[in-house]
PDB file of C-alpha atoms in Angstrom:
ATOM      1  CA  UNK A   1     -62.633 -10.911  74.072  1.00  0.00           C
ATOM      2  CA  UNK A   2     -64.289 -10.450  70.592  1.00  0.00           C
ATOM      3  CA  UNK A   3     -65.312  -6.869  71.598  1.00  0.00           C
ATOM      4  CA  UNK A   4     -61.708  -6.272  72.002  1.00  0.00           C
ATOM      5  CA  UNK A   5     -60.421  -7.635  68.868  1.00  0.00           C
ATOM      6  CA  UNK A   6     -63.364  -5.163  67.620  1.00  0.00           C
ATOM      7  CA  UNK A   7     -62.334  -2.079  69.290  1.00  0.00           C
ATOM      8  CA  UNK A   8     -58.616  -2.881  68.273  1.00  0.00           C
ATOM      9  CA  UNK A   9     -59.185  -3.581  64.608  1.00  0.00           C
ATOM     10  CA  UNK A  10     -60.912  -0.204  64.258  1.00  0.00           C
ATOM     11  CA  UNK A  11     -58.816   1.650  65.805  1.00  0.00           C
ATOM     12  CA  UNK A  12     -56.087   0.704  63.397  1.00  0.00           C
ATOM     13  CA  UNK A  13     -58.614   1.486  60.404  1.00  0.00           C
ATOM     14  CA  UNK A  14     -58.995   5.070  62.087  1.00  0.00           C
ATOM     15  CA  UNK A  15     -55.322   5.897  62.363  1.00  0.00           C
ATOM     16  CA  UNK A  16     -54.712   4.566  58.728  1.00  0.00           C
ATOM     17  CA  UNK A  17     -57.714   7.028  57.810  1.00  0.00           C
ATOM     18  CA  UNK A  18     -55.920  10.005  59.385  1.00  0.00           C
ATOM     19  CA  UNK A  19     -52.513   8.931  58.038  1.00  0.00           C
ATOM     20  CA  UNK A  20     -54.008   9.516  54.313  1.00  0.00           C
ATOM     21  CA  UNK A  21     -56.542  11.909  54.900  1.00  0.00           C
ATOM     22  CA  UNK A  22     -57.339  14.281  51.812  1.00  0.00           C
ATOM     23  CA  UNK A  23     -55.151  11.440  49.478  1.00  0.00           C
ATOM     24  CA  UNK A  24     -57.825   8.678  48.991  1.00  0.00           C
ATOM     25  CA  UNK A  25     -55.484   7.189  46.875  1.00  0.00           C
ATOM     26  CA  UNK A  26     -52.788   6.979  49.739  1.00  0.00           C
ATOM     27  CA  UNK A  27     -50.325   8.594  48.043  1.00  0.00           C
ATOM     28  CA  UNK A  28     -47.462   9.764  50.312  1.00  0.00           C
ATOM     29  CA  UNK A  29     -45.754  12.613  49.022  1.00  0.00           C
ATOM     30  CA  UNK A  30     -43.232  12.389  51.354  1.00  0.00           C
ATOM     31  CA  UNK A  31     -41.631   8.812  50.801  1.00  0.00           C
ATOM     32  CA  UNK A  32     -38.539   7.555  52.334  1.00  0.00           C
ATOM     33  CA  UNK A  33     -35.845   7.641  50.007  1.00  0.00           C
ATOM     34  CA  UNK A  34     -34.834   4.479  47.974  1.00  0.00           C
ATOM     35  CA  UNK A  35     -32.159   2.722  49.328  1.00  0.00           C
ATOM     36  CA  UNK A  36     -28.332   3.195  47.273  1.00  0.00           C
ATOM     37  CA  UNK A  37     -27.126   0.334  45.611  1.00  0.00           C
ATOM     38  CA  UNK A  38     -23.644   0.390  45.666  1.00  0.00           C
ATOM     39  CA  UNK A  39     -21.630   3.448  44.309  1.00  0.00           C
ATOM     40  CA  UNK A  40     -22.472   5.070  41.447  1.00  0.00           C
ATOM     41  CA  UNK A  41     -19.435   7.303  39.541  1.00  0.00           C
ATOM     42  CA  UNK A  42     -20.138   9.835  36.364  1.00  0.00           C
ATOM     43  CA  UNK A  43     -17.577  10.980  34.297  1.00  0.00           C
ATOM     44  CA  UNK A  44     -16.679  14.896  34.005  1.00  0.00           C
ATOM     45  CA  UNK A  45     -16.386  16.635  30.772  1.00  0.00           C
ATOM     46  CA  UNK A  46     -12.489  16.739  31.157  1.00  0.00           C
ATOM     47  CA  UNK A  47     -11.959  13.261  31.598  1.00  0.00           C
ATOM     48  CA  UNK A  48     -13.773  12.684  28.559  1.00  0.00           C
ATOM     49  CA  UNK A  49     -11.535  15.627  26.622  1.00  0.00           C
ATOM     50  CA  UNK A  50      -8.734  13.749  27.575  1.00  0.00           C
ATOM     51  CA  UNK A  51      -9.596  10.439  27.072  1.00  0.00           C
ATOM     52  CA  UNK A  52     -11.010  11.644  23.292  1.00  0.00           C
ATOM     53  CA  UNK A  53      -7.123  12.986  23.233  1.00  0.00           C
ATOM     54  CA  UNK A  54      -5.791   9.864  24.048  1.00  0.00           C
ATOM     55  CA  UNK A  55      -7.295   7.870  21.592  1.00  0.00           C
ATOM     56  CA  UNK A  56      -6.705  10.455  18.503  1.00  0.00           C
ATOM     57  CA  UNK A  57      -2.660  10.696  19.551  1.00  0.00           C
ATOM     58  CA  UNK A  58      -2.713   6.988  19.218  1.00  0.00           C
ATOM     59  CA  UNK A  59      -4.800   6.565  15.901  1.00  0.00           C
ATOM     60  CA  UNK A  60      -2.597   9.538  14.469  1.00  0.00           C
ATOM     61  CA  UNK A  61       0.477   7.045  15.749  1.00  0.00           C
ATOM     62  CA  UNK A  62      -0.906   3.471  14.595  1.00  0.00           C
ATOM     63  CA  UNK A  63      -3.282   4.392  11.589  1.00  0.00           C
ATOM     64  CA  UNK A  64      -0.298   5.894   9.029  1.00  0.00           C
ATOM     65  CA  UNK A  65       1.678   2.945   9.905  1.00  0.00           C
ATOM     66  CA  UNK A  66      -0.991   0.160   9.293  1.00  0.00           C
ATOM     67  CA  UNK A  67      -1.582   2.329   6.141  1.00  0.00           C
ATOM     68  CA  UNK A  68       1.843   2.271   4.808  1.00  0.00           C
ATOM     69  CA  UNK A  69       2.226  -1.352   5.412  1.00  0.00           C
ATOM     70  CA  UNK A  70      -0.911  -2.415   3.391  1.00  0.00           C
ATOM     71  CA  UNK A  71       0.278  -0.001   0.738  1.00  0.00           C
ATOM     72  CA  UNK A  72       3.445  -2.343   1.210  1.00  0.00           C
ATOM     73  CA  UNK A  73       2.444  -5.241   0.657  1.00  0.00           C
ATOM     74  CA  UNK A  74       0.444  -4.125  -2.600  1.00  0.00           C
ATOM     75  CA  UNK A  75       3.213  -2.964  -3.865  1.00  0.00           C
ATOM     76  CA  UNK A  76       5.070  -6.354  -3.310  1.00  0.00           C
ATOM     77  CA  UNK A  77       2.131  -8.166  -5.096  1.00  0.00           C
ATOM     78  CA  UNK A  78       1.772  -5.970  -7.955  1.00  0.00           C
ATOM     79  CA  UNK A  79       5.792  -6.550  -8.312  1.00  0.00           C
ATOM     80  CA  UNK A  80       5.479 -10.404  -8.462  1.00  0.00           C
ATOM     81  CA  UNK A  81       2.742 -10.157 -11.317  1.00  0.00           C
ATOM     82  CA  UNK A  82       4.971  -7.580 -13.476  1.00  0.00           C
ATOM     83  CA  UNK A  83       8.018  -9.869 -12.959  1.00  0.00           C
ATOM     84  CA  UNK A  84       6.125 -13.109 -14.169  1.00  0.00           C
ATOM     85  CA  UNK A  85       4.292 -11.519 -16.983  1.00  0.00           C
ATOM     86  CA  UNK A  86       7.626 -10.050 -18.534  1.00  0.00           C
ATOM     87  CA  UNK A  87       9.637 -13.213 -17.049  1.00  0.00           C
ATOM     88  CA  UNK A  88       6.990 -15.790 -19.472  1.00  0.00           C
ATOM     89  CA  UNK A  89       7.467 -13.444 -22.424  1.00  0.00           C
ATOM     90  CA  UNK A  90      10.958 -13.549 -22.318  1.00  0.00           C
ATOM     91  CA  UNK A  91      10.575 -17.108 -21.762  1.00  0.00           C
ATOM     92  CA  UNK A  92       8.341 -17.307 -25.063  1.00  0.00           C
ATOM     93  CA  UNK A  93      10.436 -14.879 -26.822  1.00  0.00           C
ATOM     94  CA  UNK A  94      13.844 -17.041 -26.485  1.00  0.00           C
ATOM     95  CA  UNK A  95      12.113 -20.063 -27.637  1.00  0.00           C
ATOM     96  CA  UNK A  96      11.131 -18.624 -31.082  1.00  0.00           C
ATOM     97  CA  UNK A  97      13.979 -16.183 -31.730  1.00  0.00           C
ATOM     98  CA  UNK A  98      16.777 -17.997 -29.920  1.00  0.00           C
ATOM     99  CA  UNK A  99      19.204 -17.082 -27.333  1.00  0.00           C
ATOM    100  CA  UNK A 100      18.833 -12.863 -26.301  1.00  0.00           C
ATOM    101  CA  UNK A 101      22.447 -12.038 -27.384  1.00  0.00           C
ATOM    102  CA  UNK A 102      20.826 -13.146 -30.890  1.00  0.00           C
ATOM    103  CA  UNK A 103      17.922 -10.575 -30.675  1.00  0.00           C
ATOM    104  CA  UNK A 104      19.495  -7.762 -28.567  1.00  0.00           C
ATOM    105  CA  UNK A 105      20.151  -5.583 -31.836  1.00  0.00           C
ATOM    106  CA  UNK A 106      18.558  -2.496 -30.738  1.00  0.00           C
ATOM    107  CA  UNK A 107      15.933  -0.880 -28.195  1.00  0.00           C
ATOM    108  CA  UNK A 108      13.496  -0.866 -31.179  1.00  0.00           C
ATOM    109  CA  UNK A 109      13.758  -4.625 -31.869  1.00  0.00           C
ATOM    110  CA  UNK A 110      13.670  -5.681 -27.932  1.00  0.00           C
ATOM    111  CA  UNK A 111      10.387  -3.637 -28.237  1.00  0.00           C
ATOM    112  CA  UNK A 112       9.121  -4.808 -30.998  1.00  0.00           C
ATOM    113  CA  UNK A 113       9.514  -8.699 -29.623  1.00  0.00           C
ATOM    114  CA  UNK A 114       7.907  -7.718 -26.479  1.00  0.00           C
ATOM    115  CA  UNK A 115       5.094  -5.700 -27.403  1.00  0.00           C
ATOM    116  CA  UNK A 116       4.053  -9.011 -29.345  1.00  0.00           C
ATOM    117  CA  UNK A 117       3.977 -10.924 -26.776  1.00  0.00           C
ATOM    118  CA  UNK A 118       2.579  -8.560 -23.921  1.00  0.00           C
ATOM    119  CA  UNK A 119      -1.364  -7.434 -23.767  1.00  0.00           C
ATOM    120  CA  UNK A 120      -0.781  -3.799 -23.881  1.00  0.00           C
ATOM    121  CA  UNK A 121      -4.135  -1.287 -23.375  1.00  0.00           C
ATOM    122  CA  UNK A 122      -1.413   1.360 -25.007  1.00  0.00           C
ATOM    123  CA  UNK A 123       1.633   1.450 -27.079  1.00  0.00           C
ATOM    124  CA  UNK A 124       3.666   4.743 -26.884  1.00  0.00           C
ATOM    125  CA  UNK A 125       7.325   3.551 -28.536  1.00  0.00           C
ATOM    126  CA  UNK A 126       9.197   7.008 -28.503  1.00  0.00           C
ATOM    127  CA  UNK A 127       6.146   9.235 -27.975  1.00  0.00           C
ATOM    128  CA  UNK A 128       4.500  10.445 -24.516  1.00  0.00           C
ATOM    129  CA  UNK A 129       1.638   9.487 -22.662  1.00  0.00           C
ATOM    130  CA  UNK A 130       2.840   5.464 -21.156  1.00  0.00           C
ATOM    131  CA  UNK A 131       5.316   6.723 -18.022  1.00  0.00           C
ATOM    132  CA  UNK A 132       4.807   9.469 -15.400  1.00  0.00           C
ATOM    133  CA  UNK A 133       7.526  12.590 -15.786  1.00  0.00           C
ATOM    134  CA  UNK A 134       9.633  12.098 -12.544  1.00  0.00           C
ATOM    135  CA  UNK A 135      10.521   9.895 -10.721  1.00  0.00           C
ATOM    136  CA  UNK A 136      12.465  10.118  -6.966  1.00  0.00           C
ATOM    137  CA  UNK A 137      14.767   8.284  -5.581  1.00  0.00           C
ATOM    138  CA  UNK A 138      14.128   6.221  -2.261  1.00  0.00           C
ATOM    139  CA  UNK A 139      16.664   8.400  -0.149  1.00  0.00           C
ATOM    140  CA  UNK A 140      14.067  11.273  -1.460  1.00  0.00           C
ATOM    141  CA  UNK A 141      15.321  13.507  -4.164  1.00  0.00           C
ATOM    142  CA  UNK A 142      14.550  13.335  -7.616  1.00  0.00           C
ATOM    143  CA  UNK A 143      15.582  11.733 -10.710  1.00  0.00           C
ATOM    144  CA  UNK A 144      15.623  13.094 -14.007  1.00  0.00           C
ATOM    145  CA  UNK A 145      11.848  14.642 -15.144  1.00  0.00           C
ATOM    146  CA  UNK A 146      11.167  13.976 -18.512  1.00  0.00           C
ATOM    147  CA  UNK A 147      11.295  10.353 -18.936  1.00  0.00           C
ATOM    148  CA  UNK A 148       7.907  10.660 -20.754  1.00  0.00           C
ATOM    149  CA  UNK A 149       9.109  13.021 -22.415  1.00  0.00           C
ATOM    150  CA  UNK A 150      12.483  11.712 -23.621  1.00  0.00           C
ATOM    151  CA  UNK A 151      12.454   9.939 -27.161  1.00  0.00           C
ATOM    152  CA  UNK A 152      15.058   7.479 -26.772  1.00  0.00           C
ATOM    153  CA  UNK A 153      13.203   5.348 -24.576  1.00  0.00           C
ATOM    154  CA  UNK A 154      10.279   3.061 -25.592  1.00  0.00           C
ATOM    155  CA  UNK A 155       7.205   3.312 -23.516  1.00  0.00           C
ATOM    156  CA  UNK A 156       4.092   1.023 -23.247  1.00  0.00           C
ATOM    157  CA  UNK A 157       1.270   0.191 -20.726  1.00  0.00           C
ATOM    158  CA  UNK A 158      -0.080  -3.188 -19.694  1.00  0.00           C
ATOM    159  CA  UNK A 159      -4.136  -3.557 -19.127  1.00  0.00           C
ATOM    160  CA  UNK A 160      -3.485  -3.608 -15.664  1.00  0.00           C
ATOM    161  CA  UNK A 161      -2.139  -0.223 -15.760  1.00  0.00           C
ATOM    162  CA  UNK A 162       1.516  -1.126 -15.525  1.00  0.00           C
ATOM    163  CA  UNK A 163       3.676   1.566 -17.433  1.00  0.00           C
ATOM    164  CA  UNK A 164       7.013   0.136 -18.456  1.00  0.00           C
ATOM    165  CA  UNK A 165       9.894   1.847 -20.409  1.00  0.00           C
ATOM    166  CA  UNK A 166      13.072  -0.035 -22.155  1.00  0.00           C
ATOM    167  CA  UNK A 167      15.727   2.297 -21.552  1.00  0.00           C
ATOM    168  CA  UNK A 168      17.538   3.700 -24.940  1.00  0.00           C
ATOM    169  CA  UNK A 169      20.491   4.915 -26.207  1.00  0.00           C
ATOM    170  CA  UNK A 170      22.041   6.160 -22.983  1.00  0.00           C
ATOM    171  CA  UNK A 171      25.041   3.619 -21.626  1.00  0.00           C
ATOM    172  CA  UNK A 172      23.232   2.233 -18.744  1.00  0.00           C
ATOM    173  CA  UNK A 173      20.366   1.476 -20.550  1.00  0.00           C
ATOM    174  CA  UNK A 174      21.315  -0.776 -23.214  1.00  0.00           C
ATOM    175  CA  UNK A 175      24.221  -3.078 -24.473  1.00  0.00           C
ATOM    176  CA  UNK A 176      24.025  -5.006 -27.555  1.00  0.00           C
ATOM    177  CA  UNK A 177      26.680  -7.489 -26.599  1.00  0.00           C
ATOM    178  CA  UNK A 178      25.267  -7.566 -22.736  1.00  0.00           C
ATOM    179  CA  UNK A 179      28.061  -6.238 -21.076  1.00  0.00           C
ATOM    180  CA  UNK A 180      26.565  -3.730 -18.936  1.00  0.00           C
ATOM    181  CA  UNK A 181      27.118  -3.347 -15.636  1.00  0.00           C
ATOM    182  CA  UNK A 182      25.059  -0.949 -14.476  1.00  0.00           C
ATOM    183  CA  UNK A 183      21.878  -2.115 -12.346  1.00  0.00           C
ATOM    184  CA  UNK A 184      22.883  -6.346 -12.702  1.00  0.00           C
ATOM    185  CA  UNK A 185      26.676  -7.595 -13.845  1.00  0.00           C
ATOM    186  CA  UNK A 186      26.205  -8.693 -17.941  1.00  0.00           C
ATOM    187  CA  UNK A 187      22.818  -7.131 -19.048  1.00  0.00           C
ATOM    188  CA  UNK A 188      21.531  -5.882 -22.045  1.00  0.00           C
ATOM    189  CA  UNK A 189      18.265  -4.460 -21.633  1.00  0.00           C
ATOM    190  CA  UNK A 190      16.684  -2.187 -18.490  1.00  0.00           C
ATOM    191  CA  UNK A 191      13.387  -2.611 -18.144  1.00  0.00           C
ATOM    192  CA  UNK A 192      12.081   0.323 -15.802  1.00  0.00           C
ATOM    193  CA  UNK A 193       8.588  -0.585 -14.518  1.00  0.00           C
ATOM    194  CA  UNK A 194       5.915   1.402 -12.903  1.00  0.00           C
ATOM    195  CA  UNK A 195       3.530  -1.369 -11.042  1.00  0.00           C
ATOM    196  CA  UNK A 196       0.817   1.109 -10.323  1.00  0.00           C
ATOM    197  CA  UNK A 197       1.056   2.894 -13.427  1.00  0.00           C
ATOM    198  CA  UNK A 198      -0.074   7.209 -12.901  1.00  0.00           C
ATOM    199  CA  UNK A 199      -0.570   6.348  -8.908  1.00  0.00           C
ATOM    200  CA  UNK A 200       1.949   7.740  -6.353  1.00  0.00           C
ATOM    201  CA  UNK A 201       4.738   7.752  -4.973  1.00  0.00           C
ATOM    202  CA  UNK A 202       6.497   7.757  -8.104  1.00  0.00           C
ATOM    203  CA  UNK A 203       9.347   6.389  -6.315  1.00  0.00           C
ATOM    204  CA  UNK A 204      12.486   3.652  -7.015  1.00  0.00           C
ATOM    205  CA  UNK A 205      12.248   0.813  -4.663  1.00  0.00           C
ATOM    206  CA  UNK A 206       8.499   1.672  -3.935  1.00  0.00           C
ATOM    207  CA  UNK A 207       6.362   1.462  -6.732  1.00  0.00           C
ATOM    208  CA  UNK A 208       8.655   2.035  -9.629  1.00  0.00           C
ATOM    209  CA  UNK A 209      11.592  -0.645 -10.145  1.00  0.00           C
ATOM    210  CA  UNK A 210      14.313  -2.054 -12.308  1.00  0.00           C
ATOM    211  CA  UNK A 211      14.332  -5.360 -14.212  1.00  0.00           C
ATOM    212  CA  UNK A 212      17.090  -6.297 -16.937  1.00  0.00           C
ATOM    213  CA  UNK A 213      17.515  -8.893 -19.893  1.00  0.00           C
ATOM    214  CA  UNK A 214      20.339 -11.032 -20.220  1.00  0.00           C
ATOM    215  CA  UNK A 215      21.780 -13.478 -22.193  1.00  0.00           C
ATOM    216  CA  UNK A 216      19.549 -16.203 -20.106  1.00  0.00           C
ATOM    217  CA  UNK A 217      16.865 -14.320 -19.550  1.00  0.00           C
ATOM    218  CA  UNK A 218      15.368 -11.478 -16.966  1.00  0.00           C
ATOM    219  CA  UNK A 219      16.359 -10.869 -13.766  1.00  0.00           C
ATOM    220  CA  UNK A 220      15.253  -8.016 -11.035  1.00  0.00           C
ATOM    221  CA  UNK A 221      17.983  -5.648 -10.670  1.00  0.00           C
ATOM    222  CA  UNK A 222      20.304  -5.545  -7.232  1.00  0.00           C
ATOM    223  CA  UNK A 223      20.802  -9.724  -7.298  1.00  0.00           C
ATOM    224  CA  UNK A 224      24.437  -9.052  -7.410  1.00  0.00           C
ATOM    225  CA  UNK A 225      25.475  -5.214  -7.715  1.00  0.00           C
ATOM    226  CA  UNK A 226      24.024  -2.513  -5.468  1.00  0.00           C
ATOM    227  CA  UNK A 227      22.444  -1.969  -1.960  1.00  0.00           C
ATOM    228  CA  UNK A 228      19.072  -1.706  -1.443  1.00  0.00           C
ATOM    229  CA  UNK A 229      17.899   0.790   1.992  1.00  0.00           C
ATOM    230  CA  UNK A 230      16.932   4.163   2.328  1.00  0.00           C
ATOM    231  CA  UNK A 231      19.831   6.002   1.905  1.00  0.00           C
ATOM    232  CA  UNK A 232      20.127   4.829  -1.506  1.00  0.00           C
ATOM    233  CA  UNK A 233      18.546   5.592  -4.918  1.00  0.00           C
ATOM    234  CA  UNK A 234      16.340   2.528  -5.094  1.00  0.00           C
ATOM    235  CA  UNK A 235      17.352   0.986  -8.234  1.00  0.00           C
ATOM    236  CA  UNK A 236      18.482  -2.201  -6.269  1.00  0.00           C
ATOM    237  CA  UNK A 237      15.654  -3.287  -4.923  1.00  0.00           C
ATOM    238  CA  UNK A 238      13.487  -5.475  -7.257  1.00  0.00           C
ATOM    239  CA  UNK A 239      15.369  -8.389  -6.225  1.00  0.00           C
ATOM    240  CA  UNK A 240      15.655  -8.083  -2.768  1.00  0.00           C
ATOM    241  CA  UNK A 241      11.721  -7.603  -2.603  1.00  0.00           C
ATOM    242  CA  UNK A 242      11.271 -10.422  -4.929  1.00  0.00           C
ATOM    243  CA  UNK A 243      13.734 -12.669  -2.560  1.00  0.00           C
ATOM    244  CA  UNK A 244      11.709 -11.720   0.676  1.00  0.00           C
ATOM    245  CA  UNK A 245       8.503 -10.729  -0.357  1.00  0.00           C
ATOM    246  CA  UNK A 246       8.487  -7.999   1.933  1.00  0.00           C
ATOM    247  CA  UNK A 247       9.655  -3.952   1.536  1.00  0.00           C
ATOM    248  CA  UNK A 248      11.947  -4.108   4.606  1.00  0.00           C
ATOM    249  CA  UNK A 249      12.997  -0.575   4.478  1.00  0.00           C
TER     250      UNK A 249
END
């Protein structure tokens, strides 16, 4: 029985030697393939062309929008800081001089009061250099382009860059006894303010907007004359911005 377990055992030892004979290291260089595991999917060149398509047509749909409604809200913030700075020097003015329809003598004097109480990087009064030459309209055309230009207005810039003008001797700008109806019922003063001073649009209702003084003090233009949307001029819209905190339009 042993000599068969003998004769069996090297037998096997002789067939594995012929199996891997001239590869001592028993090598096969013909294995059995590896089994699959599972599916296995690639994708083609046009499937990635389109799907590279696909994601720019909605970026170029989504990215201007998300833009325009940061831009927005800047806009609506640097609007709320121009309206309290000029709001608590009006505030400051009335309590030394008096009541407005006291002070509202002239352009010159209104600017001379403010100025005084405002931290201005530069003063312009009739000269260039404080305002940006156009202006356009929300519905898209322009205003007039030389209000930089133009010598009856007075001009000066805030150290935060803010640009602001007190309209002169033409009718809607100014009314000694503050009876002008023009941008708010019973004004005296316009105030035309650019919140991001020489940076675009350039545009009423957007960046540039409308405040006015009367005989109790300043108030955003469009509280109770005028429509504010986009098929307007924009000159209403300081107070319905102010009253929503939002450009909704």
């Amino acid at each position: 029985y042993s000599n068969k377990i003998l004769e069996n055992n090297c037998h096997a030892e002789l067939v594995s030697a012929s199996q891997n004979l001239g590869n001592p290291n028993g090598y096969n260089p013909h294995p059995s393939p590896l089994p699959r595991r599972g599916n296995m999917f690639a994708f083609t060149l046009a499937e990635v062309l389109i799907t590279l398509v696909i994601i720019g047509v909605i970026a170029a749909i989504t990215v201007p929008t998300l833009i325009n409604k940061a831009n927005n809200q800047e806009y609506v913030s640097k609007l709320k800081k121009a309206y309290s700075t000029l709001a608590q020097a009006t505030n400051q003015i009335i309590a030394k001089e008096g009541p407005v329809i006291t002070w509202t003598t002239s352009t010159d004097n209104i600017y001379n009061l403010y100025k005084k109480k405002l931290i201005n990087a530069k003063e312009c009064g009739q000269n260039s250099g404080c305002m940006e030459q156009g202006y356009k309209y929300l519905r898209g055309n322009y205003e007039e382009t030389s209000w930089d230009s133009n010598t009856s207005h007075r001009k000066f810039i805030l150290t935060d860059g803010t640009q602001i003008m007190l309209g002169g001797s033409e009718l809607y700008d100014f009314s000694p006894d503050c009876s002008n109806n023009t941008f708010e019922s019973n004004s005296c003063q316009s105030f035309f303010v650019d919140i991001n001073g020489k940076s675009k649009p350039n545009t009423f209702g957007k960046d540039m907007f409308i405040f006015v003084l009367k005989k109790n003090g300043l108030y955003p233009a469009g509280c109770n004359t005028g429509i504010c949307d986009k098929t307007q001029n924009g000159f209403a819209c300081a107070c319905k911005v102010l009253r929503e905190g939002a450009i909704n339009y």
